[in-house]
Coordinates of C-alpha atoms in Angstrom, one line a residue:
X1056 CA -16.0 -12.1 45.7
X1057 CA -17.8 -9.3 44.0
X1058 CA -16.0 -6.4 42.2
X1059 CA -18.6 -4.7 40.4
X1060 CA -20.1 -1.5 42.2
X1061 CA -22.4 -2.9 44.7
X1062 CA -25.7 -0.1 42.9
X1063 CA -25.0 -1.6 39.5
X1064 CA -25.0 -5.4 41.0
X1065 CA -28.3 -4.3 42.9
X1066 CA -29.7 -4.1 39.4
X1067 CA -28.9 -7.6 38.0
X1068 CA -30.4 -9.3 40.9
X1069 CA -33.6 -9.2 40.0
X1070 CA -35.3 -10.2 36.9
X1071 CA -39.2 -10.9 35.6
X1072 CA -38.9 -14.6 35.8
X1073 CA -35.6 -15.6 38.4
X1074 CA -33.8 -13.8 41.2
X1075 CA -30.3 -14.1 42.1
X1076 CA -30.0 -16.4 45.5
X1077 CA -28.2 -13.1 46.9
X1078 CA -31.0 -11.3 47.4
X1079 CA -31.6 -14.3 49.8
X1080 CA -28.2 -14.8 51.8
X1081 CA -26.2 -12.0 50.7
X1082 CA -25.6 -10.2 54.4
X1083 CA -24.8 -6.7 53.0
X1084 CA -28.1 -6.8 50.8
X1085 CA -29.9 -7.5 54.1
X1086 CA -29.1 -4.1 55.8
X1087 CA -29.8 -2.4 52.6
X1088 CA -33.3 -3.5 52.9
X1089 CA -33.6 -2.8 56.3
X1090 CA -32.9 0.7 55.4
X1091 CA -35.0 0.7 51.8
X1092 CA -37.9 -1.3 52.7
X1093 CA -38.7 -1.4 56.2
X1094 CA -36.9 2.2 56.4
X1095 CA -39.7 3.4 53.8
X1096 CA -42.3 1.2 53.5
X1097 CA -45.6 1.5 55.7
X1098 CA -45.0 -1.6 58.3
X1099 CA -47.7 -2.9 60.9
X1100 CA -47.2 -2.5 64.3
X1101 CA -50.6 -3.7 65.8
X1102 CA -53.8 -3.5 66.6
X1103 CA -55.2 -0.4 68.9
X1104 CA -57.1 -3.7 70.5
X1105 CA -53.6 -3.9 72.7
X1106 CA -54.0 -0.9 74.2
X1107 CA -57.7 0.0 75.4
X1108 CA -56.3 2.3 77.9
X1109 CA -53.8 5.9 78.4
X1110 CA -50.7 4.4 79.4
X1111 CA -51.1 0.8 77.6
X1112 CA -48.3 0.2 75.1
X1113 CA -47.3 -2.6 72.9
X1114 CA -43.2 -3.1 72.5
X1115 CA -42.5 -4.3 68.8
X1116 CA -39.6 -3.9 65.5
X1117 CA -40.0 -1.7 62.7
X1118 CA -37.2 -3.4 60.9
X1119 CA -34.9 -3.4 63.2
X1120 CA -35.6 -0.3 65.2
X1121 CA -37.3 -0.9 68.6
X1122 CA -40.7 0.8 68.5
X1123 CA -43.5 0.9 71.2
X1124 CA -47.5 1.4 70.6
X1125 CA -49.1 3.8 73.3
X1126 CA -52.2 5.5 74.1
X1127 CA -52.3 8.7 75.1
X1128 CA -54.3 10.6 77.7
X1129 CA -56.4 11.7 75.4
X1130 CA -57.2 8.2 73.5
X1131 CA -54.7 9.0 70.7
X1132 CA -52.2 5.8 69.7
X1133 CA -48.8 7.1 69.0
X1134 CA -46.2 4.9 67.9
X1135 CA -42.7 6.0 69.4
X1136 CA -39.2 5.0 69.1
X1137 CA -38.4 3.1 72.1
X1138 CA -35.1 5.0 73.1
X1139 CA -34.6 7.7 75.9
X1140 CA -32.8 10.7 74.2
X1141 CA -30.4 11.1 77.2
X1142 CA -28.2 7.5 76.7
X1143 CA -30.1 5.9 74.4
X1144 CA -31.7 3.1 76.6
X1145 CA -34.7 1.5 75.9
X1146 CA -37.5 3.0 77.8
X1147 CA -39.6 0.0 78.0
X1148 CA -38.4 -4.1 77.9
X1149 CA -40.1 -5.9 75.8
X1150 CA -43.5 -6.9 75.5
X1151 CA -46.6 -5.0 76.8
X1152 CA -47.9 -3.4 79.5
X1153 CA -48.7 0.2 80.9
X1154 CA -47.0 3.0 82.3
X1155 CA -49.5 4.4 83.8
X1156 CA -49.4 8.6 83.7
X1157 CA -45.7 8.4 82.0
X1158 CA -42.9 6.8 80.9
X1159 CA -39.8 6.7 82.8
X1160 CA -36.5 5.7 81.9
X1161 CA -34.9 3.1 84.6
X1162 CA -31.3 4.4 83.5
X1163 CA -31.4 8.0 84.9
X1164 CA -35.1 8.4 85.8
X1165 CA -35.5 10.7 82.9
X1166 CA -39.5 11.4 82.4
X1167 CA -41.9 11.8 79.4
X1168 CA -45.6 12.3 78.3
X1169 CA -47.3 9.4 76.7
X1170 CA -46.7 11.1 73.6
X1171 CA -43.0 11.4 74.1
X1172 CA -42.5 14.7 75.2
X1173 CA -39.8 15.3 78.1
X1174 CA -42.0 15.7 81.0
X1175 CA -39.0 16.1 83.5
X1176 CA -35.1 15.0 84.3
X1177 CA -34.0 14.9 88.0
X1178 CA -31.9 17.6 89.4
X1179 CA -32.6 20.1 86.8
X1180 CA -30.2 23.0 88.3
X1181 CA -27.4 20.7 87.0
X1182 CA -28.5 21.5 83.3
X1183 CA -28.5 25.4 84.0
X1184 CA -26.0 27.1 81.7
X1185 CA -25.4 24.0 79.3
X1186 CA -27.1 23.4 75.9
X1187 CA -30.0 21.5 77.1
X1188 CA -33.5 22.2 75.7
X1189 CA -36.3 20.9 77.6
X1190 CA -38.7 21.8 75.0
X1191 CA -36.4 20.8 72.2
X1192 CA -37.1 17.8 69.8
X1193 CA -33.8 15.9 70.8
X1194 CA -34.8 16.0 74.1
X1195 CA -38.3 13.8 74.0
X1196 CA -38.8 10.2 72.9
X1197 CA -39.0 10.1 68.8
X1198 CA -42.5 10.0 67.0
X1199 CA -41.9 7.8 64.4
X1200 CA -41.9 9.7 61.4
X1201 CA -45.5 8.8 60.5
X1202 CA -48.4 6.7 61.9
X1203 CA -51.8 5.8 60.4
X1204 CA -54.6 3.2 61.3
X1205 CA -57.6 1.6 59.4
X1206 CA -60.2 -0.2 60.6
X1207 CA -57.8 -0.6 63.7
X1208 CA -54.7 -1.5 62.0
X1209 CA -51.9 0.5 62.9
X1210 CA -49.6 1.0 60.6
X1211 CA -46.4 3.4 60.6
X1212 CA -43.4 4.4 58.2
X1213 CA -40.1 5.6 59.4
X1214 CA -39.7 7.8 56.5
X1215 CA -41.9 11.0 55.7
X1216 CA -41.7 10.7 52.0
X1217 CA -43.8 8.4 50.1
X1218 CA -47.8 7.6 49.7
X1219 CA -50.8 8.1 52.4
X1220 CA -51.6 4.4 54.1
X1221 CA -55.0 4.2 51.6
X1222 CA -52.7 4.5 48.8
X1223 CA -50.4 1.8 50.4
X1224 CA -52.9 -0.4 50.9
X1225 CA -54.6 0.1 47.8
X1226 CA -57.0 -2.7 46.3
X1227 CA -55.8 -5.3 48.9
X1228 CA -57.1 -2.6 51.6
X1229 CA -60.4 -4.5 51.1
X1230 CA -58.7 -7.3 53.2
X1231 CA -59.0 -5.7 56.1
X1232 CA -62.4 -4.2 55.7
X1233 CA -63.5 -7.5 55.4
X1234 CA -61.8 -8.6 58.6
X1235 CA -63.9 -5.9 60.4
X1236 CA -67.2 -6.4 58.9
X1237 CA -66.8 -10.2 59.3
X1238 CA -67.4 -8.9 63.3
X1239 CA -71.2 -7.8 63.9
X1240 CA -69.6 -5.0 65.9
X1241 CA -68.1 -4.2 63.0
X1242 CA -64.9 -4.2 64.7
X1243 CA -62.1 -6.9 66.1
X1244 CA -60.1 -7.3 69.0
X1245 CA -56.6 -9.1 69.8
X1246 CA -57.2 -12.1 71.9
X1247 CA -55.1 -15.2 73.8
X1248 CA -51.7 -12.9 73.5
X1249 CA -48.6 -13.6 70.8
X1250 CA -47.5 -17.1 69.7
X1251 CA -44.0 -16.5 68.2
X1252 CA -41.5 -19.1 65.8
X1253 CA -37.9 -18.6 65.3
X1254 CA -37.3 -19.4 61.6
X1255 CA -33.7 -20.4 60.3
X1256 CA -34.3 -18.2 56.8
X1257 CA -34.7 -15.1 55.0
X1258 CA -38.0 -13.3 55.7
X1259 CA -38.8 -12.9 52.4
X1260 CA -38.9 -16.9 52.0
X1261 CA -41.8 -17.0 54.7
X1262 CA -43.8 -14.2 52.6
X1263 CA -43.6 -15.6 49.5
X1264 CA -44.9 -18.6 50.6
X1265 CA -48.1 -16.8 52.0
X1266 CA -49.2 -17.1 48.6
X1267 CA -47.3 -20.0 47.1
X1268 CA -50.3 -22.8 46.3
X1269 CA -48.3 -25.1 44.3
X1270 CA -46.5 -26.0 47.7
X1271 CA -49.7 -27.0 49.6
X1272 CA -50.4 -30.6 48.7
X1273 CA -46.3 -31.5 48.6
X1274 CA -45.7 -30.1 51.4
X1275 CA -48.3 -31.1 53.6
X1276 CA -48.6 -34.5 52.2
X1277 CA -47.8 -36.5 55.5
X1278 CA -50.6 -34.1 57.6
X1279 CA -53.1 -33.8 55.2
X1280 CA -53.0 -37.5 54.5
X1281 CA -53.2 -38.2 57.8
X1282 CA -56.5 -36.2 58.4
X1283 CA -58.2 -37.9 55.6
X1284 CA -57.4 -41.2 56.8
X1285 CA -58.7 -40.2 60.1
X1286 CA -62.0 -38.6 58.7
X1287 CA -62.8 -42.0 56.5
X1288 CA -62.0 -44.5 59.1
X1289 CA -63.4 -43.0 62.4
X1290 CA -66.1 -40.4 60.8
X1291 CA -67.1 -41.9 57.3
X1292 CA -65.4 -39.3 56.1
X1293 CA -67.7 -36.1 57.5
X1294 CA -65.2 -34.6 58.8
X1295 CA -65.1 -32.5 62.3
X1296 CA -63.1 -29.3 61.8
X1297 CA -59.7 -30.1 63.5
X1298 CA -59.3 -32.1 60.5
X1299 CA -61.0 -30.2 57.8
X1300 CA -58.9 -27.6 57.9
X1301 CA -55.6 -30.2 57.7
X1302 CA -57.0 -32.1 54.7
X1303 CA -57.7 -29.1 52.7
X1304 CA -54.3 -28.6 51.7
X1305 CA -54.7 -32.0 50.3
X1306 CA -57.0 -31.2 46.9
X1307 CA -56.2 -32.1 43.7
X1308 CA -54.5 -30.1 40.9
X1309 CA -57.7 -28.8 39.7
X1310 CA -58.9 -27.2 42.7
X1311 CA -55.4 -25.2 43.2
X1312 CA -55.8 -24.3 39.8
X1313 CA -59.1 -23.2 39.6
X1314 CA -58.1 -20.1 42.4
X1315 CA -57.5 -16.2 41.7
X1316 CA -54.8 -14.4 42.6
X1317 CA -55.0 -10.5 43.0
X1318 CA -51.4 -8.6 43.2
X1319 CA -51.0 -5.1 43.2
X1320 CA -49.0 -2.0 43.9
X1321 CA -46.1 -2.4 46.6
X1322 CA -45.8 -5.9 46.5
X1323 CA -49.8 -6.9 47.7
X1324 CA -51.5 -10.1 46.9
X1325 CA -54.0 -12.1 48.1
X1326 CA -55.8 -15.3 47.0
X1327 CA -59.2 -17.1 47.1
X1328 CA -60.0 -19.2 50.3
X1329 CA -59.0 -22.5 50.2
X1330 CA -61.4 -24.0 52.5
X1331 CA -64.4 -22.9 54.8
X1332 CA -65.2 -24.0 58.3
X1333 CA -68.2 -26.7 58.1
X1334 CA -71.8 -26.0 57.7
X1335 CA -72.6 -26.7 61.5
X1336 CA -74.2 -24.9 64.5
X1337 CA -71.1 -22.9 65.2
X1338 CA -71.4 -21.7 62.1
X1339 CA -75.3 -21.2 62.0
X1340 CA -75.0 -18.8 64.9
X1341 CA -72.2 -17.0 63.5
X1342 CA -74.4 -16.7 60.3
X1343 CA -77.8 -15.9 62.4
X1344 CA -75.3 -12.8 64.5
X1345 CA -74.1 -11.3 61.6
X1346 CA -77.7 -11.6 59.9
X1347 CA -79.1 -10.2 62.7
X1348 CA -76.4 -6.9 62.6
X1349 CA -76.6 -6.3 59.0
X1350 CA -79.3 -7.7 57.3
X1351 CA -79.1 -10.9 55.1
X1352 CA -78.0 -9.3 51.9
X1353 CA -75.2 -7.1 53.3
X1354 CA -73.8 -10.4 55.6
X1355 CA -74.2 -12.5 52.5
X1356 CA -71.9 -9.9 50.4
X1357 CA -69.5 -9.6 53.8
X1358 CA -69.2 -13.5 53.7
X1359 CA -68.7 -13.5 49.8
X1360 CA -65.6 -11.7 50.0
X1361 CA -63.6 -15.1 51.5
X1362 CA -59.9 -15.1 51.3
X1363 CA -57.4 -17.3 52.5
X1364 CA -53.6 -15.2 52.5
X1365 CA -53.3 -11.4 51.9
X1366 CA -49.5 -10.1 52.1
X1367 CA -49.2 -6.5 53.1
X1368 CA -45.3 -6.1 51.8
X1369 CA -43.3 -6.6 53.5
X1370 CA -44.5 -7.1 57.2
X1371 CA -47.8 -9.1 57.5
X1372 CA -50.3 -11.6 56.4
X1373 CA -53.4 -11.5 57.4
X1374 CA -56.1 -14.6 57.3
X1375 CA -59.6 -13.3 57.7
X1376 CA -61.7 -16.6 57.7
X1377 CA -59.9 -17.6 60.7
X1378 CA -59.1 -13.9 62.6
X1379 CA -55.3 -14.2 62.3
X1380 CA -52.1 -12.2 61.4
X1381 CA -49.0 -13.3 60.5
X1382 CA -46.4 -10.3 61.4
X1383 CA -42.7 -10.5 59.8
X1384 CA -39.9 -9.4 62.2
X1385 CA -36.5 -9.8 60.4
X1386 CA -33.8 -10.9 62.3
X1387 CA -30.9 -11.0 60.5
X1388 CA -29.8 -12.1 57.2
X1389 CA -30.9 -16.1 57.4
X1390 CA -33.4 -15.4 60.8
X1391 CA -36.5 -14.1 60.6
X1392 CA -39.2 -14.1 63.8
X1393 CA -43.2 -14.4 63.0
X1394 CA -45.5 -13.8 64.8
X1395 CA -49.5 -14.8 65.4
X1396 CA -52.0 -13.2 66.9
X1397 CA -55.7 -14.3 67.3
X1398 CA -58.9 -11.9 66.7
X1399 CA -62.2 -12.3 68.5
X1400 CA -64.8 -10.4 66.1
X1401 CA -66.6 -8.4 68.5
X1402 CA -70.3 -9.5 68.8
X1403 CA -70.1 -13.8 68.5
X1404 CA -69.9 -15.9 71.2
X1405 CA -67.0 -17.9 72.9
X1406 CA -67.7 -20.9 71.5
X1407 CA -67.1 -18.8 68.0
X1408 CA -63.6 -17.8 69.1
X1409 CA -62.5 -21.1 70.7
X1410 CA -63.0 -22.5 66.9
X1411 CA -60.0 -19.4 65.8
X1412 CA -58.0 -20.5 68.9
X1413 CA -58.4 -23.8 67.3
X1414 CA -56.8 -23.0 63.7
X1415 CA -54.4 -20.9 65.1
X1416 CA -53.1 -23.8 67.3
X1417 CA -53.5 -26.8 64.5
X1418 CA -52.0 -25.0 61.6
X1419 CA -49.7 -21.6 63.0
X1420 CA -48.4 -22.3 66.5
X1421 CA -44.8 -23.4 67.3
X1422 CA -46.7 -27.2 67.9
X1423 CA -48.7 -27.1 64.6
X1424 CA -48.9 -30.2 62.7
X1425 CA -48.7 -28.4 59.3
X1426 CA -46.2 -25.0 60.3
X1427 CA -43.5 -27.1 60.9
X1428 CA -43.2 -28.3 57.6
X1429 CA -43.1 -24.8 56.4
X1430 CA -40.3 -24.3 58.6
X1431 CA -38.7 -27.0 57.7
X1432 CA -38.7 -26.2 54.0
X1433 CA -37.8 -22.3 54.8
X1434 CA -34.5 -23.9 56.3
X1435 CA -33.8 -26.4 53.8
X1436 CA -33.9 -23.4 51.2
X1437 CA -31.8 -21.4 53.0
X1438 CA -29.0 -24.0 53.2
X1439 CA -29.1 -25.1 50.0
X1440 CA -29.0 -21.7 48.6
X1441 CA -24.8 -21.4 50.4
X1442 CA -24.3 -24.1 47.9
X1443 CA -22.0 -24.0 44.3
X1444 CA -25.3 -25.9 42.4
X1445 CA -26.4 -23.1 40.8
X1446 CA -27.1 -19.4 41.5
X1447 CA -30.7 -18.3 40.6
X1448 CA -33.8 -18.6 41.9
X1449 CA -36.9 -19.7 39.4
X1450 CA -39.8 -17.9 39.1
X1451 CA -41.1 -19.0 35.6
X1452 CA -44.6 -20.6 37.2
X1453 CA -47.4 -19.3 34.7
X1454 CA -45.1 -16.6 33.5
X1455 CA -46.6 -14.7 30.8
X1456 CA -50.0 -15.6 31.4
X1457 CA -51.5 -13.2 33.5
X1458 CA -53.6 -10.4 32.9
X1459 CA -53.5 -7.0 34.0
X1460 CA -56.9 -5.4 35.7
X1461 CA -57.4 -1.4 35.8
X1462 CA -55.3 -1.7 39.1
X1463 CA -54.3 -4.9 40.0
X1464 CA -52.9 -8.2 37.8
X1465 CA -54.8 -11.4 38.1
X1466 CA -53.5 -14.5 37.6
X1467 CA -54.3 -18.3 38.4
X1468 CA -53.8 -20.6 41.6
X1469 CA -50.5 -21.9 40.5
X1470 CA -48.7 -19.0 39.4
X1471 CA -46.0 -17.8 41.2
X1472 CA -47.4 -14.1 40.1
X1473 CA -47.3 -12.9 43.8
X1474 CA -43.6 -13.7 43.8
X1475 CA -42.9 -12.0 41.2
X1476 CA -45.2 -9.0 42.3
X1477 CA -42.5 -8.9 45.3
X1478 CA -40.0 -8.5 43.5
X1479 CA -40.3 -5.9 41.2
X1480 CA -41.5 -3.7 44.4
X1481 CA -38.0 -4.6 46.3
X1482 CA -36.1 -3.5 43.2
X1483 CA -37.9 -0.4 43.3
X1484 CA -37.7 -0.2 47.2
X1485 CA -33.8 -0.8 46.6
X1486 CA -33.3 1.0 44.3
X1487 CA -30.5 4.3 45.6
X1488 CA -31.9 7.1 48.0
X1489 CA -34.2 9.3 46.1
X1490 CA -35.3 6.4 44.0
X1491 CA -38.1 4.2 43.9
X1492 CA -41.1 4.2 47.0
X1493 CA -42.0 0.6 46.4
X1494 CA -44.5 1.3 43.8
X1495 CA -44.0 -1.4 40.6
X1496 CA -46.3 -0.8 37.8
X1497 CA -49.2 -3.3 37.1
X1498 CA -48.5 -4.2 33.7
X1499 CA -48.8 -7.4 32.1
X1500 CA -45.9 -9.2 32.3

């Protein structure tokens, strides 16, 4: 039982190299976050791919609060809080799908715009003389508070305070300019719908592990051993990409060691790739489209820029190589939902995008032979932090040996920097209202 004041305990949690396992399983500290982080923080919501046309909408969580992705009449995405003013119903289920010149609430038939406003309530002489507004604010679906895209990428924050999305974003924002330009279109869409995995943890376990290296060749171990064998004995070891992209997480020490790791502002990191897809004809084309839509020297700087995990804290993780994102929806205090959707980069052919589908089904779908280790591990962490063996969580990997940029801090493949980097932006995220925005200075530790 805890008797300090629950603020001053907030501040102990959290240190440069270890976290307290509360931060983890503590139930109260989960609903703090969902108002502190998600409640500030720019989150993802999705891709204006999902809705090509005025009425489309996409149903999704902004922490907690039910949220829907629409386009308007006049090709404008709002993003609106999926509640009708009148009883507080959702307006929509969940999922996707359009509503065609407006939305209308199956409770009482109550009737708004594709931007929200109240368009209409039945029987209106029954409202005469009372205190309803048809123009007034409480009276229309909620805007959330703001909404911003890039390159596509919807974002929105539920507070009105805090930095512009570019700012946000900052040097990790190159992420998903590269995603774009990696299409000769120059643009990407959202392809083969939502694969979703119910995870038995703390979302911030699955986010940290976006960027954890050291885990890789442990973890993995039984899959990635398994591919290798494979390769040798029925391919003399050339192997076809179902099982390159297994044995990868299989190198040695050296290799994981030898990678970058950029964190920055707000708790954003990414590292280098960790593995490319084959030199084949699939990829010759690819190369020869983008060639052809840019010129040699500007697709040769596109494909230069090759990353395996960004994290976007504290909702996403995209992979750009392979056109997927990783979305966090947090459940409760020890459940967490992801979810994965698949890009096609507009301007390659099928055969391109069956090779994504590929990746996304061998290494992130519910079925994945290297996922459900992950999961696995998420769980087993979970558990074992309800135990009396101890009470804090190490972070001491490469401590003190990282170097801080202009904007960012670098560090090396095995360092759990990007942990770290989390965690000073959730103690300013938590810290009390009127606090911090997220924003941890990039200072060498």
């Amino acid at each position: 039982m805890h008797t300090e004041p629950f603020e001053a305990r907030l501040n102990d949690l959290v240190h440069p190299d270890h976290v307290h396992q509360d931060v983890y399983t503590d139930p109260e500290i989960f609903e703090l976050e969902m108002d502190r982080i998600f409640g500030r923080a720019w989150v993802y919501v999705g891709h204006e791919s999902q809705v090509p046309n005025a009425g489309d909408y996409w149903t999704t969580l902004i922490g907690r609060d039910p949220v829907l992705m629409v386009r308007d009449k006049s090709g404008a995405v709002n993003v609106l809080h999926n509640r009708c003013p009148h009883k507080g119903a959702k307006v929509v289920s969940e999922g996707c799908g359009n509503a065609g010149p407006l939305f209308r609430c199956p409770y009482h038939a109550w009737t708004f715009k594709l931007d929200g406003s109240l368009l209409g309530v039945p029987h209106r002489s029954w409202y005469e003389g009372t205190g309803f507004d048809p123009k007034g604010e409480s009276f229309s679906m909620s805007s959330v508070a703001r909404v911003a895209s890039h390159r596509g990428f919807v974002f929105a924050s539920l507070s009105r305070e805090g930095p512009d999305l570019k700012t946000f974003l900052g040097g990790a924002i190159s992420t998903l300019d590269n995603f774009a330009d990696r299409a000769p279109e120059g643009k990407v869409q959202v392809a083969g719908g939502v694969q979703r995995v119910w995870q038995e943890n703390n979302w911030k376990l699955f986010l940290e592990n976006m960027n954890d290296t050291a885990h890789a060749p442990a973890t993995h171990e039984s899959s990635w051993a398994a591919a290798k064998q494979t390769a040798q004995s029925r391919f003399g070891g050339k192997s076809p990409f179902q099982l390159h992209i297994i044995e990868g997480n299989g190198e040695p020490n050296a290799f994981w060691e030898s990678l970058d790791f950029r964190c920055y502002d707000y708790g954003h990191s990414y590292f280098d790739a960790i593995f490319n897809a084959p030199g084949d004809r699939i990829s010759l084309e690819y190369r020869q489209q983008l060639d052809a839509a840019y010129g040699k020297e500007r697709a040769g700087e596109i494909l230069k820029l090759n990353r395996h995990n960004t994290v976007f804290y504290p909702s996403c993780s995209p992979h750009v190589g392979f056109q997927q994102m990783r979305v966090i929806r947090p459940i409760s205090v020890g459940r967490t939902m992801i979810e994965f959707f698949t890009f096609r980069l507009m301007g390659t052919n099928d055969e391109f995008f069956q090779r994504t589908i590929s990746y996304t089904n061998i290494v992130n779908s519910p079925s994945s032979l290297v996922m459900v280790d992950d999961v696995d591990l998420y769980r087993r962490c979970q558990e074992g932090m309800h135990s009396d063996g101890g009470k804090w969580i190490s972070h001491h990997r490469n401590y003190g040996r990282d170097i801080k940029g202009d904007h960012e801090i670098i560090g090396k493949g095995v360092t759990e920097l990007p942990m770290r980097n989390q965690f000073r932006a959730w103690r300013e995220y938590m810290q009390a209202p009127g606090g911090g925005d997220g924003r941890a200075a990039t200072a060498a530790e």
